Coordinates of C-alpha atoms in Angstrom, one line a residue:
X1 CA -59.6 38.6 -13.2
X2 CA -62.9 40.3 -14.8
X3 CA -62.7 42.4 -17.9
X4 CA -64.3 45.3 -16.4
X5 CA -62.3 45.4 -12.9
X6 CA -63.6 48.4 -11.9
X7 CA -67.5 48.0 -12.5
X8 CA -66.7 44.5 -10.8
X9 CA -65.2 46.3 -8.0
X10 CA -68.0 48.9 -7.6
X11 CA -70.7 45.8 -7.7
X12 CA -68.8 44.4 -4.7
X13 CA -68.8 47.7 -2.8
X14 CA -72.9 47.6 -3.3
X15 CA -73.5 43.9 -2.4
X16 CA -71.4 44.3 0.8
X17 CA -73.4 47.7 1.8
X18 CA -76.5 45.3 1.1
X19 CA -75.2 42.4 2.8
X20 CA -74.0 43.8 5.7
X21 CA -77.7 44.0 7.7
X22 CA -78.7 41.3 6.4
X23 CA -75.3 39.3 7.3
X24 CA -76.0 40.7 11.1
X25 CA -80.1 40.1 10.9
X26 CA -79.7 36.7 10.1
X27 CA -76.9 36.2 12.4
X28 CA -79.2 37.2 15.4
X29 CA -81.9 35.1 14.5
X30 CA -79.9 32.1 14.0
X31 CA -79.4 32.2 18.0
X32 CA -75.7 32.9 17.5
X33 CA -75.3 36.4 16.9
X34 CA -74.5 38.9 14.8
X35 CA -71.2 38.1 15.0
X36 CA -71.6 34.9 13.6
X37 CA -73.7 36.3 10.5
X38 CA -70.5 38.5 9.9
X39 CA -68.4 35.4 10.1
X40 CA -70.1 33.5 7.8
X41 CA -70.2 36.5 5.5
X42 CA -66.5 36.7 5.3
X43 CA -65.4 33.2 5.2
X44 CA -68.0 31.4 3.4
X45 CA -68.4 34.5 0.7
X46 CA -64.8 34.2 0.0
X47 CA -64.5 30.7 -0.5
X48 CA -67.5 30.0 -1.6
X49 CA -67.0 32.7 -5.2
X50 CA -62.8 31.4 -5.5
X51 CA -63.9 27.3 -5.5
X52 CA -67.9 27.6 -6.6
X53 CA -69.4 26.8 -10.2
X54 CA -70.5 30.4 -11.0
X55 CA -68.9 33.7 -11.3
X56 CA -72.0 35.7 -9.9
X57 CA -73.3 34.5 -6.7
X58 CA -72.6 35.9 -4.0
X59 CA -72.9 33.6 -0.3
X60 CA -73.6 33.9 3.1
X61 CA -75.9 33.5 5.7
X62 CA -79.6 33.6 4.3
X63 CA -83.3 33.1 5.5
X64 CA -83.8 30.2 4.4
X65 CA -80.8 28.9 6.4
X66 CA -81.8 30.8 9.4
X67 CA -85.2 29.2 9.5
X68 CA -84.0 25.5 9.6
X69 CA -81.2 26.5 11.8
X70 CA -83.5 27.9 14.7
X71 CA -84.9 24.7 16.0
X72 CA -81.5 23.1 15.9
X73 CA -79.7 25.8 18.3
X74 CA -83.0 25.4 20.4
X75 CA -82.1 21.4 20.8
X76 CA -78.4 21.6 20.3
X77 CA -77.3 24.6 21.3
X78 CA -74.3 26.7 19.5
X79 CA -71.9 24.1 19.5
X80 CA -74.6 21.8 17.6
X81 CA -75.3 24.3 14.9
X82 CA -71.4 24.8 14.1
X83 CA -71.1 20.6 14.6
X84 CA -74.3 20.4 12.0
X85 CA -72.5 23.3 9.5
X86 CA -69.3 20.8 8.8
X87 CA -71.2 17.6 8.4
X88 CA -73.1 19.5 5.9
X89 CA -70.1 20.6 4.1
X90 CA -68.5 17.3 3.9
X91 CA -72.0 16.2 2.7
X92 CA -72.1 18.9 0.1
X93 CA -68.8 17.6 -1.4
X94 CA -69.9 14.2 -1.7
X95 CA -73.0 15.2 -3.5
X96 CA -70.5 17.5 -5.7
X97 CA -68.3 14.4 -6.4
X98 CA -71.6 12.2 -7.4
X99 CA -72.3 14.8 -9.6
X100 CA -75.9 15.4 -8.1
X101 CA -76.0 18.9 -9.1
X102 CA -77.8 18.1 -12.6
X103 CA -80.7 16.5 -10.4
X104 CA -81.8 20.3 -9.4
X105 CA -83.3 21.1 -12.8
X106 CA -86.0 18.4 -11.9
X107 CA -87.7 20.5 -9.1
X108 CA -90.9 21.6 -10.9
X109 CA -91.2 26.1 -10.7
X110 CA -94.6 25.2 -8.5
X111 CA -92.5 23.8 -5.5
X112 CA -89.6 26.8 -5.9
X113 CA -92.0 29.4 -5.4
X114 CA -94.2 27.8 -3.0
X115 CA -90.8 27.3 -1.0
X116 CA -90.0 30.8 -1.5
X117 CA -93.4 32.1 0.0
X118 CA -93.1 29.6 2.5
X119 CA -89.5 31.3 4.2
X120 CA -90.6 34.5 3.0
X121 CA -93.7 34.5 5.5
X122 CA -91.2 32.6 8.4
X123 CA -88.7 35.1 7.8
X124 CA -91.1 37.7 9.0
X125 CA -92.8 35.6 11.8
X126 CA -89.3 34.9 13.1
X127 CA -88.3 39.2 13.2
X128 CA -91.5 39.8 15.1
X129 CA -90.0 39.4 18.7
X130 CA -87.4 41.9 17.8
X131 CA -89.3 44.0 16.1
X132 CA -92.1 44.3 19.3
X133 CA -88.8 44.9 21.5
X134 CA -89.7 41.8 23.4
X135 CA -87.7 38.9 24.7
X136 CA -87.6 35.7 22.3
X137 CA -90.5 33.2 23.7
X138 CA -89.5 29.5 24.6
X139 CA -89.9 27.3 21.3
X140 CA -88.6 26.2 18.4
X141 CA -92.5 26.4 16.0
X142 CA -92.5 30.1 14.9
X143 CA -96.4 30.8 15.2
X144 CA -95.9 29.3 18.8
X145 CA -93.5 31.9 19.0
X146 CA -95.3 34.5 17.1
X147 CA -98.0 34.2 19.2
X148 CA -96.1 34.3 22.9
X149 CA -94.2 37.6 21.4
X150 CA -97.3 39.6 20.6
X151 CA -98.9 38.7 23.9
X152 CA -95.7 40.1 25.8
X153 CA -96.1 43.1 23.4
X154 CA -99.7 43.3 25.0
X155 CA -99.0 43.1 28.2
X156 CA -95.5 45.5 28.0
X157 CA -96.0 47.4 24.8
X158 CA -92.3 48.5 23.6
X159 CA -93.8 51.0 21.1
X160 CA -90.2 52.4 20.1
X161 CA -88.8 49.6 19.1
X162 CA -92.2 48.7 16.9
X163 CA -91.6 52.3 15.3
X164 CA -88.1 51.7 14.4
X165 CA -88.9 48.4 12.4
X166 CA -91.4 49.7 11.0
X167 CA -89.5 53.0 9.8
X168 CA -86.7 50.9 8.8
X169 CA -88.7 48.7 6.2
X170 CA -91.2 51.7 5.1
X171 CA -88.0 53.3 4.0
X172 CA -86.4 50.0 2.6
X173 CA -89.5 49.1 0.5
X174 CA -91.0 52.7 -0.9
X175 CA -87.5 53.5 -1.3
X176 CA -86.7 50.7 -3.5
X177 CA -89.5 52.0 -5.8
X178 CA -88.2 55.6 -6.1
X179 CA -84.8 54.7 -6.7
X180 CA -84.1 51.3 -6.9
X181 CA -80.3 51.7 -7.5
X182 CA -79.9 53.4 -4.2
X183 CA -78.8 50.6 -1.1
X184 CA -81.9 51.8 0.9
X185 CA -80.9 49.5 3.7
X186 CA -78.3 50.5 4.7
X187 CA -79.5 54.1 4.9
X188 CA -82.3 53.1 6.9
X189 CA -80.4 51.2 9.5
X190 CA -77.9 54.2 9.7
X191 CA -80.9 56.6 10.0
X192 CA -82.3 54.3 13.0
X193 CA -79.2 53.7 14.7
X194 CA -78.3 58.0 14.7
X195 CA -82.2 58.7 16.3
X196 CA -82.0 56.0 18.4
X197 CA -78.4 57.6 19.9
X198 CA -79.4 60.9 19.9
X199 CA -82.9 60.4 21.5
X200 CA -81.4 58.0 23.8
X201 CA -84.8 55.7 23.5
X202 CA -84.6 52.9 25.8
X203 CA -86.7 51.0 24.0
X204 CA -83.9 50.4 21.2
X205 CA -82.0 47.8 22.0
X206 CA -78.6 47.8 20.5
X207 CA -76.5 44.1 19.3
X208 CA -74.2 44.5 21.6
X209 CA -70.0 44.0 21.4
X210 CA -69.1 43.0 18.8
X211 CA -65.2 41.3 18.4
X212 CA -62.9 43.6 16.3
X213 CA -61.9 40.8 13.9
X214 CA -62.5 37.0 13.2
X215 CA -61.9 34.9 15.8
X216 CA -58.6 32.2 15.4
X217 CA -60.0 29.1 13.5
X218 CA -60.7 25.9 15.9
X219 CA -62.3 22.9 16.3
X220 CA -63.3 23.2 19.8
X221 CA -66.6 23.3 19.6
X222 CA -66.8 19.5 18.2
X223 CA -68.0 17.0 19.7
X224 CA -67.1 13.5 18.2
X225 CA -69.8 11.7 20.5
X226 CA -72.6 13.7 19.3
X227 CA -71.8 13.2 15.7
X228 CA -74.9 10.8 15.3
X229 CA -77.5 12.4 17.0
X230 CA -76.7 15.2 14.5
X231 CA -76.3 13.2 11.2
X232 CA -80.5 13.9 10.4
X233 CA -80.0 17.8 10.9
X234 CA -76.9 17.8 8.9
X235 CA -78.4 16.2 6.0
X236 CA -81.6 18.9 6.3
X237 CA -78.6 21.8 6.5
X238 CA -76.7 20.0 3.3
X239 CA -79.9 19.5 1.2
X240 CA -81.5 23.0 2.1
X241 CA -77.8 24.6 1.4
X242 CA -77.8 22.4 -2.3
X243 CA -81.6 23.9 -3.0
X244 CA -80.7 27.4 -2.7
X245 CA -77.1 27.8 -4.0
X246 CA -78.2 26.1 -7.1
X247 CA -81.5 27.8 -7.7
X248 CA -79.8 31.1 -7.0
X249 CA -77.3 30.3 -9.5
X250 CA -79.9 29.7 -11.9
X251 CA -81.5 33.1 -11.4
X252 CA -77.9 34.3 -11.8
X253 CA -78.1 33.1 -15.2
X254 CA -81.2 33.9 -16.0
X255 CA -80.0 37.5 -15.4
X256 CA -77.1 37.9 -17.5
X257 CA -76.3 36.7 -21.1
X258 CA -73.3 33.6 -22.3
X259 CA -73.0 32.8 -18.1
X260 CA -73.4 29.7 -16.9
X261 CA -72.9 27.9 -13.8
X262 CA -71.5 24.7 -13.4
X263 CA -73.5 23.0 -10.8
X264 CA -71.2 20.2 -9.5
X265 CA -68.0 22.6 -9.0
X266 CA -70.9 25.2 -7.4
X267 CA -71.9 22.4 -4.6
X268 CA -68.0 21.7 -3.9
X269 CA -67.2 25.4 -3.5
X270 CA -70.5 25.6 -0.4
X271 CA -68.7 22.5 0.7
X272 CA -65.5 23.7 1.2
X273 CA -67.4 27.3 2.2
X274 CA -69.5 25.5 5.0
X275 CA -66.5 23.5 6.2
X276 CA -64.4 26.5 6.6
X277 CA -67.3 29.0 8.3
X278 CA -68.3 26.5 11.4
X279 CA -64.1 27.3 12.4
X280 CA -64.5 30.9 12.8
X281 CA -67.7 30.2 14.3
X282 CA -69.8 30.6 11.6
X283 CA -73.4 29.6 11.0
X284 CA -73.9 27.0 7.7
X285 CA -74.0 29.3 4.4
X286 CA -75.8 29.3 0.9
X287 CA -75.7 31.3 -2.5
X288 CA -77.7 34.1 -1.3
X289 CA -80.3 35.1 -4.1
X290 CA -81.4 38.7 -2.8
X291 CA -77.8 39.6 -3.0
X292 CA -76.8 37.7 -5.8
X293 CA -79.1 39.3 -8.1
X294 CA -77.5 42.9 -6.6
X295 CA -74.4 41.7 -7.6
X296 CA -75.7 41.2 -11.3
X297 CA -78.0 44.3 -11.6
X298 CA -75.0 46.4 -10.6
X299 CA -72.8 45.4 -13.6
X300 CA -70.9 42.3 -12.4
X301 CA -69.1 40.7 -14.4
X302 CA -66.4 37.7 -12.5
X303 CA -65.8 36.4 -9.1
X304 CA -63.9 39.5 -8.1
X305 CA -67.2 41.2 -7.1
X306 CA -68.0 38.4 -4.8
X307 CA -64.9 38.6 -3.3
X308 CA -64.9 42.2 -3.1
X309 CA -68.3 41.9 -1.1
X310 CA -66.2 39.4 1.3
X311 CA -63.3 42.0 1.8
X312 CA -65.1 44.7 2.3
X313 CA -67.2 42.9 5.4
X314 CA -64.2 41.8 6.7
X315 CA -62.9 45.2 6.4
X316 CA -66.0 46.3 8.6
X317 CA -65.3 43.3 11.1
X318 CA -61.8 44.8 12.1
X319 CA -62.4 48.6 11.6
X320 CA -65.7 49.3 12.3
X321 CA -67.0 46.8 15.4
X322 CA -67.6 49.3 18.0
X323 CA -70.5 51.1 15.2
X324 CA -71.8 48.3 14.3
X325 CA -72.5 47.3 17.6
X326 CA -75.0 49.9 18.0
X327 CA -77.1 49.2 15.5
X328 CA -80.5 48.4 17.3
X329 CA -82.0 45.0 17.0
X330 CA -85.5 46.4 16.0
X331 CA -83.9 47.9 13.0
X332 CA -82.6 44.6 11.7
X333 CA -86.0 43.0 12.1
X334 CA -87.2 46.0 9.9
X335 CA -84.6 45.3 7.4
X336 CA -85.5 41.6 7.5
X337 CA -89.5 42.5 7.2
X338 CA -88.4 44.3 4.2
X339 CA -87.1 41.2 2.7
X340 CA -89.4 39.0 3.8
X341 CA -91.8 41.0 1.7
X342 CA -89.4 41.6 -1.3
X343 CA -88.9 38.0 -1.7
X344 CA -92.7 37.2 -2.5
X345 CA -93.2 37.8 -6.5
X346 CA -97.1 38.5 -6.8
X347 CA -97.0 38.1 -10.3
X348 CA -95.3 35.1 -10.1
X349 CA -98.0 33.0 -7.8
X350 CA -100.6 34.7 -9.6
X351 CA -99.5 33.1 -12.9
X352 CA -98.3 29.7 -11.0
X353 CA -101.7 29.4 -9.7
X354 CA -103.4 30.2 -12.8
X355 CA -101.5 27.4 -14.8
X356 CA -102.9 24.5 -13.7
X357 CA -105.2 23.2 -10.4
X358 CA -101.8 20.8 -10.2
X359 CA -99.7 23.7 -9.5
X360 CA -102.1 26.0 -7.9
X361 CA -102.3 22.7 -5.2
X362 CA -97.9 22.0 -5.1
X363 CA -97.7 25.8 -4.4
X364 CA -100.4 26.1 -1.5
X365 CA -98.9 22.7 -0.1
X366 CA -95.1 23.3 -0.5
X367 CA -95.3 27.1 1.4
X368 CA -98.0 25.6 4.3
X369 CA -95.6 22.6 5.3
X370 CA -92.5 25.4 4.7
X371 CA -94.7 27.2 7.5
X372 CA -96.0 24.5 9.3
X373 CA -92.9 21.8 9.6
X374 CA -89.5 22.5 7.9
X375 CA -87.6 23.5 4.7
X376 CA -86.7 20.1 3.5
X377 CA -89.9 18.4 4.8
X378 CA -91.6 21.2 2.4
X379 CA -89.3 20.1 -0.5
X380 CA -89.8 16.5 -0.7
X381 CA -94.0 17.1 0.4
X382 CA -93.9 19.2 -2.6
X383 CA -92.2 16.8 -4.7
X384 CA -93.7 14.0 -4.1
X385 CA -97.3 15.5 -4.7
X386 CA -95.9 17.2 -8.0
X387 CA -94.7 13.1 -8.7
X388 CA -98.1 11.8 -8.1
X389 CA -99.9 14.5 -9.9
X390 CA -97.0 14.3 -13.2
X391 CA -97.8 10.7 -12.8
X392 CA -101.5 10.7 -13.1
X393 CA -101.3 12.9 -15.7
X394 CA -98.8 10.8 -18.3
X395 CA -101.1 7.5 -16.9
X396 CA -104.2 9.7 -18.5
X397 CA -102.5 10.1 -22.0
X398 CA -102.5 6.4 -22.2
X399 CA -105.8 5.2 -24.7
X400 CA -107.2 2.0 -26.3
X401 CA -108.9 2.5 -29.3
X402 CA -110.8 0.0 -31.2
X403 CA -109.7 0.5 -34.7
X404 CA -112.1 -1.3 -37.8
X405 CA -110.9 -4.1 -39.7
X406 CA -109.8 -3.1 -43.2
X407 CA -111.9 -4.5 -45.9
X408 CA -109.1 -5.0 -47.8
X409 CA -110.0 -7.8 -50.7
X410 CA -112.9 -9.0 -48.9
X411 CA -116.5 -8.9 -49.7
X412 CA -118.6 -6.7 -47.7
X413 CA -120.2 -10.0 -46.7
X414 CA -116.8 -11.6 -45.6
X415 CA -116.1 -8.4 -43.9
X416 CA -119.0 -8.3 -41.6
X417 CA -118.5 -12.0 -40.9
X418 CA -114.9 -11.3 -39.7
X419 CA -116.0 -8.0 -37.4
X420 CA -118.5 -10.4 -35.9
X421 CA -115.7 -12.3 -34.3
X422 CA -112.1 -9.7 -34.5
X423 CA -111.9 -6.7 -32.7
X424 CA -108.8 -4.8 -33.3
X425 CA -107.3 -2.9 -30.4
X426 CA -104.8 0.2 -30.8
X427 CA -102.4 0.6 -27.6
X428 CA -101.6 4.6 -27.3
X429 CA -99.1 6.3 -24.6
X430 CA -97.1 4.6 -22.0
X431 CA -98.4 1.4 -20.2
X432 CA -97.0 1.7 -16.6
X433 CA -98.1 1.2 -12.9
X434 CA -99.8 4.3 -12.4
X435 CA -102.8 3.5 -15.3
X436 CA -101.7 0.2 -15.9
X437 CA -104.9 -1.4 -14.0
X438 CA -107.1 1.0 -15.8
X439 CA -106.2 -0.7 -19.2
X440 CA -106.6 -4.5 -17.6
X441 CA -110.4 -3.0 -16.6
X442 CA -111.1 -1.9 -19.9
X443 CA -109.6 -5.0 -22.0
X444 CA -111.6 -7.7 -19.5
X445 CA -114.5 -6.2 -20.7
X446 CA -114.2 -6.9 -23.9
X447 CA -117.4 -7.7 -25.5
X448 CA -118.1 -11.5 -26.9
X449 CA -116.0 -12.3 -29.6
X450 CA -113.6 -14.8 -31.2
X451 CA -110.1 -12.9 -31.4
X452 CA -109.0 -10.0 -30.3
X453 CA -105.7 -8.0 -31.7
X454 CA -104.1 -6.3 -29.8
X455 CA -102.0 -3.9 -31.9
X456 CA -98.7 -2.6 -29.7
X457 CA -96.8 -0.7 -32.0
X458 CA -97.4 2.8 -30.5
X459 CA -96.9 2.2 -26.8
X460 CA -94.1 4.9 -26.1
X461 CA -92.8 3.3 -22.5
X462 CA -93.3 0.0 -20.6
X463 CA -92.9 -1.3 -17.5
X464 CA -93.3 -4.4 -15.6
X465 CA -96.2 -3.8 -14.1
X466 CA -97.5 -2.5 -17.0
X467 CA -96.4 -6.4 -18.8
X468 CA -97.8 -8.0 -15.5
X469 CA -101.5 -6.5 -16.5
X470 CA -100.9 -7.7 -19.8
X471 CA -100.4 -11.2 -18.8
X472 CA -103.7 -10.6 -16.5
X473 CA -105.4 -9.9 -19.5
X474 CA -104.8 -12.3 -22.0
X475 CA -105.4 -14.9 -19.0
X476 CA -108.8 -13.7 -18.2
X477 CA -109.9 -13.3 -22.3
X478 CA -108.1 -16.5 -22.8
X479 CA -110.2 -18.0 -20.0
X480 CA -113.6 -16.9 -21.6
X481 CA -112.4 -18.6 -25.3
X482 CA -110.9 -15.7 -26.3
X483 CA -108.0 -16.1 -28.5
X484 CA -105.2 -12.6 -28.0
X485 CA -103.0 -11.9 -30.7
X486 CA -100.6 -8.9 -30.9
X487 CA -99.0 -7.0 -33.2
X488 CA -96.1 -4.4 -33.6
X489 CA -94.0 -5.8 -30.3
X490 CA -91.0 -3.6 -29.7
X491 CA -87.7 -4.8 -28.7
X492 CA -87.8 -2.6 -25.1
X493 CA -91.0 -4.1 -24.9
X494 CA -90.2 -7.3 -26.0
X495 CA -87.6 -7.7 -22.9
X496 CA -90.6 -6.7 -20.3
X497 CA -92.8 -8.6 -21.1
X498 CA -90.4 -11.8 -21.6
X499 CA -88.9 -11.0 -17.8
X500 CA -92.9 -11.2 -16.4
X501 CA -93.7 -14.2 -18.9
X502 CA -96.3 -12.9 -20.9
X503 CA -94.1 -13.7 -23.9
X504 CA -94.9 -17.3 -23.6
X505 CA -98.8 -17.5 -23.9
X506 CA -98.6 -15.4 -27.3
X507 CA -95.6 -18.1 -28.7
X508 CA -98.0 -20.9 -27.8
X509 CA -99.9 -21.0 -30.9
X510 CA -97.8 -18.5 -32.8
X511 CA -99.9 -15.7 -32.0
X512 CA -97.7 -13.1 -32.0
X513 CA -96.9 -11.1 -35.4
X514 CA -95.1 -8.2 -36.8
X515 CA -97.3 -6.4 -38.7
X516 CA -101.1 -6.1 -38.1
X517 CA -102.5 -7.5 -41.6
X518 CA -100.6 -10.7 -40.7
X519 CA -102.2 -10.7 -37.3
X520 CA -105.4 -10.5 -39.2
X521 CA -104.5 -12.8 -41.7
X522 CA -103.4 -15.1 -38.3
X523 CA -106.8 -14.4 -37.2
X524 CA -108.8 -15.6 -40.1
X525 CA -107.1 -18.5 -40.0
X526 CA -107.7 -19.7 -36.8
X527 CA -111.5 -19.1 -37.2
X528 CA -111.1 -21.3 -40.4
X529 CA -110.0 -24.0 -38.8
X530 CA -112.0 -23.6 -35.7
X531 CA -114.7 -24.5 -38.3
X532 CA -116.0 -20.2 -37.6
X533 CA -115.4 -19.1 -41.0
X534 CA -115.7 -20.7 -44.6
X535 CA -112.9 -20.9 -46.4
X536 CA -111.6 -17.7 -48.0
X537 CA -111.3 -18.3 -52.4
X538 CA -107.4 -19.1 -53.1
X539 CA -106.4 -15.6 -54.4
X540 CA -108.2 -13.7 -51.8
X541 CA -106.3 -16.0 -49.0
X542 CA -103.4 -15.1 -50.7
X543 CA -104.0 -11.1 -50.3
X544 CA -105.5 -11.3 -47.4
X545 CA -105.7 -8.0 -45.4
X546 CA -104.1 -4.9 -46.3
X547 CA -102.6 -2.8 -43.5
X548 CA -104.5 0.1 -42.1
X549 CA -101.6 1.6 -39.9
X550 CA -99.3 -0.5 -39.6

């Protein structure tokens, strides 16, 4: 199944000793409980590495998913969270089968990371409670929250339980440092859990029973006349759940050398994975970076390590339950403040902010609305503003140059008399909506001549608003006695500017030309006949202009 069976046996070991606090921490803060962390854990890891696109990540229950599904249990309760987790999946499939995975490689590195900061600092808001030994607040807004839990903590200061989370990530996070191969979560959560047994502290509250095994799959908890009330959460589960499994699968690449994931087959396998989990009452699952890139570091090499992770959990579920179940709930938090902190890359936002003011802004806006509303909310705010900001920026490449008249076989005297009444335009860059009116500003003014040229050759991309301003143009010129010729038209261009009928006031007169000496030629004799210009000598009419670019 791999060609190194062993190392990819070893890496599943790891990731599952990883995974298994976090599978439990994330659980809890979901609002369904530890047990349904390790549920999702099992199920949707398994399925999730046989039918996904790559053959390194690793799934589960993440932050990220914890953070949108909070304010859904709050409204919905458990049975509306498990509801939400198989719309998504059939959701995920459909995008899998539309082939929508490609679509990820246009969210801009600016918007990931300031996502990534954004759950990073909600993932350690939401462990505060725990982590103070106090009771969850009322609320769904986690600085509401925040806020309630540290004024409990004032009033009834639970200083064991602060200790314990703190212990817990101290060791997690200067441990990582000394030896980063060692699974220093796991350790500290053992640690915790022995002290907290042995010193009897009251303050440590444990998770509670836990059942020994998965419970029989069932569809009990659905409920076919709430379906649409839920059909706006699903889609914020399905889209979140698309976000991460793909980016994570990217990183997975990143990692390793000739592997590649195959994004369409990777959103059908969370599909099937997030259909499967809600039955064994499961919370909604993603591709799970943190443990993901465990899986890589530690030498795998094919699905059998993600599978191994699943077995081994599973394993855990029926043998161990009654251990597990001890494990006090400020020591999760700590394992969660751990990550929370892990996950924020200074060196990345140092150089995303020092890129460009246009990314220093998507970051800061992306992680406040990840703080401030919700995961998806954050995603489009983020992409829309990196839009609008690409879009001013392509709009600004777009120039129009005057460009002199090429003497060509004219007399210096002929050639001043035709610059007093041609001016030669050059188009440059794309001619769209979003600078489109800026060009219409700049050709009105044009100062008084005769004939202007308008040479079209180099516009790279066109659009109809872009062949609307156009029209506006020659309009407004041809208004003042302004005569507008063109040259260069391209056939994409041609097409646009047909649909909007700008065509048609260039064929009038035959004032559209292929090649900017005829335009020119075109121009000179117009002015001719409008009496303007003398007549040019026979064999200097018959040279006319030579091209300057053509």
């Amino acid at each position: 199944m791999g060609r190194n069976p062993r190392r990819d046996l070893l890496a599943g070991l790891t990731v599952a000793i990883v995974a298994l606090p976090l599978a439990l921490g994330f659980g809890v803060s979901s609002g369904l409980g530890a047990e349904a962390g390790l549920a999702t854990a099992v199920v949707a890891g398994a399925l999730a590495a046989v039918f996904g696109g790559s053959n390194l990540q690793v799934s589960g229950p993440t932050g990220a998913m914890t953070v949108v599904l909070v304010p859904i249990v709050a409204q919905y309760g458990p049975s509306g969270v498990l509801t939400v987790g198989l719309i998504a999946g059939v959701m995920l499939i459909a995008l899998a089968l539309l082939r929508a995975g490609r679509y990820m490689a246009y969210i801009p590195a600016s918007v990931v990371e300031g996502f990534t900061l954004g759950i990073a600092c909600v993932i350690g808001l939401q462990q505060v409670p725990n982590a103070l030994g106090v009771a969850k607040p009322e609320g769904d807004k986690v600085l509401v929250v925040t806020w309630r839990a540290i004024e409990e903590f004032v009033r009834n200061p639970n200083w064991t339980a602060l200790a314990l989370a703190l212990g817990v990530m101290l060791i997690m996070l200067l441990g990582a440092r000394w030896r980063p191969t060692i699974p220093f979560s796991i350790v500290a959560v053992i640690t915790a859990t022995i002290v907290a047994q042995l010193l009897h502290l009251d303050g440590a509250k444990p998770i509670g029973d836990l059942p020994a095994g998965l419970p029989a799959p069932s569809l009990a908890f659905l409920d076919l006349s709430s379906l649409g009330s839920l059909l706006a959460p699903a889609v914020a589960v399905a889209a979140l759940a698309a976000l991460e499994s793909l980016l994570s699968a990217q990183v997975a690449d990143g990692m390793t050398v000739g592997q590649k994931h195959n994004p369409d087959k990777e959103l059908f396998g969370q599909g099937l994975a997030n259909i499967a989990a809600p039955l064994f009452g499961g919370v909604p699952a993603t591709g799970a970076i943190a443990r993901t890139a465990v899986n890589v570091r530690t030498g795998a090499s094919s699905r059998l390590a993600a599978l191994t992770h699943a077995a081994v959990l599973a394993v855990i579920v029926f043998a161990a339950a009654p251990l597990v179940s001890k494990i006090p709930l400020a020591a999760l938090a700590g394992v969660l403040l751990a990550t929370a902190v892990r996950m924020v890359e200074v060196g990345s936002l140092k150089a995303m902010a020092k890129a460009t003011r246009s990314d220093a802004i998507i970051l800061v806006l992306t992680a406040a609305a990840t703080l401030a509303l919700d995961l998806v909310y954050a995603v489009i705010i983020g992409l829309v503003v990196a839009g609008a900001l690409a879009l001013r920026a392509v709009a600004r490449q777009a120039r129009m140059d005057q460009v002199p008249l090429d003497r060509g076989d004219h007399s210096a005297e002929e050639h001043a008399l035709l610059a007093e009444h041609i001016v030669a335009y050059r188009l440059d860059g794309p001619l769209f909506f979003a600078g489109a009116h800026r060009f219409l500003l700049e050709l009105s003014e044009v100062a008084d001549v005769r004939v202007v040229i308008l040479r079209m050759s180099r516009i790279s991309t066109m659009d109809a608003t872009g062949a609307l301003v156009l029209k506006d143009a020659v309009d407004k010129l041809n208004r003042r006695g302004i005569v507008v010729m063109t040259s260069g038209i391209r056939p994409g261009q041609r097409q646009v500017l047909d649909s909007v009928g700008a065509l048609e006031l260039l064929r009038l007169e035959g004032r559209e030309y292929a090649t900017t000496p005829e335009a020119i030629a075109g121009a000179r004799t117009y002015l001719e006949g409008a009496g303007i210009l003398p007549a040019l000598p026979t064999q200097q009419s018959r040279t006319a202009v030579q091209e300057h670019v053509r």
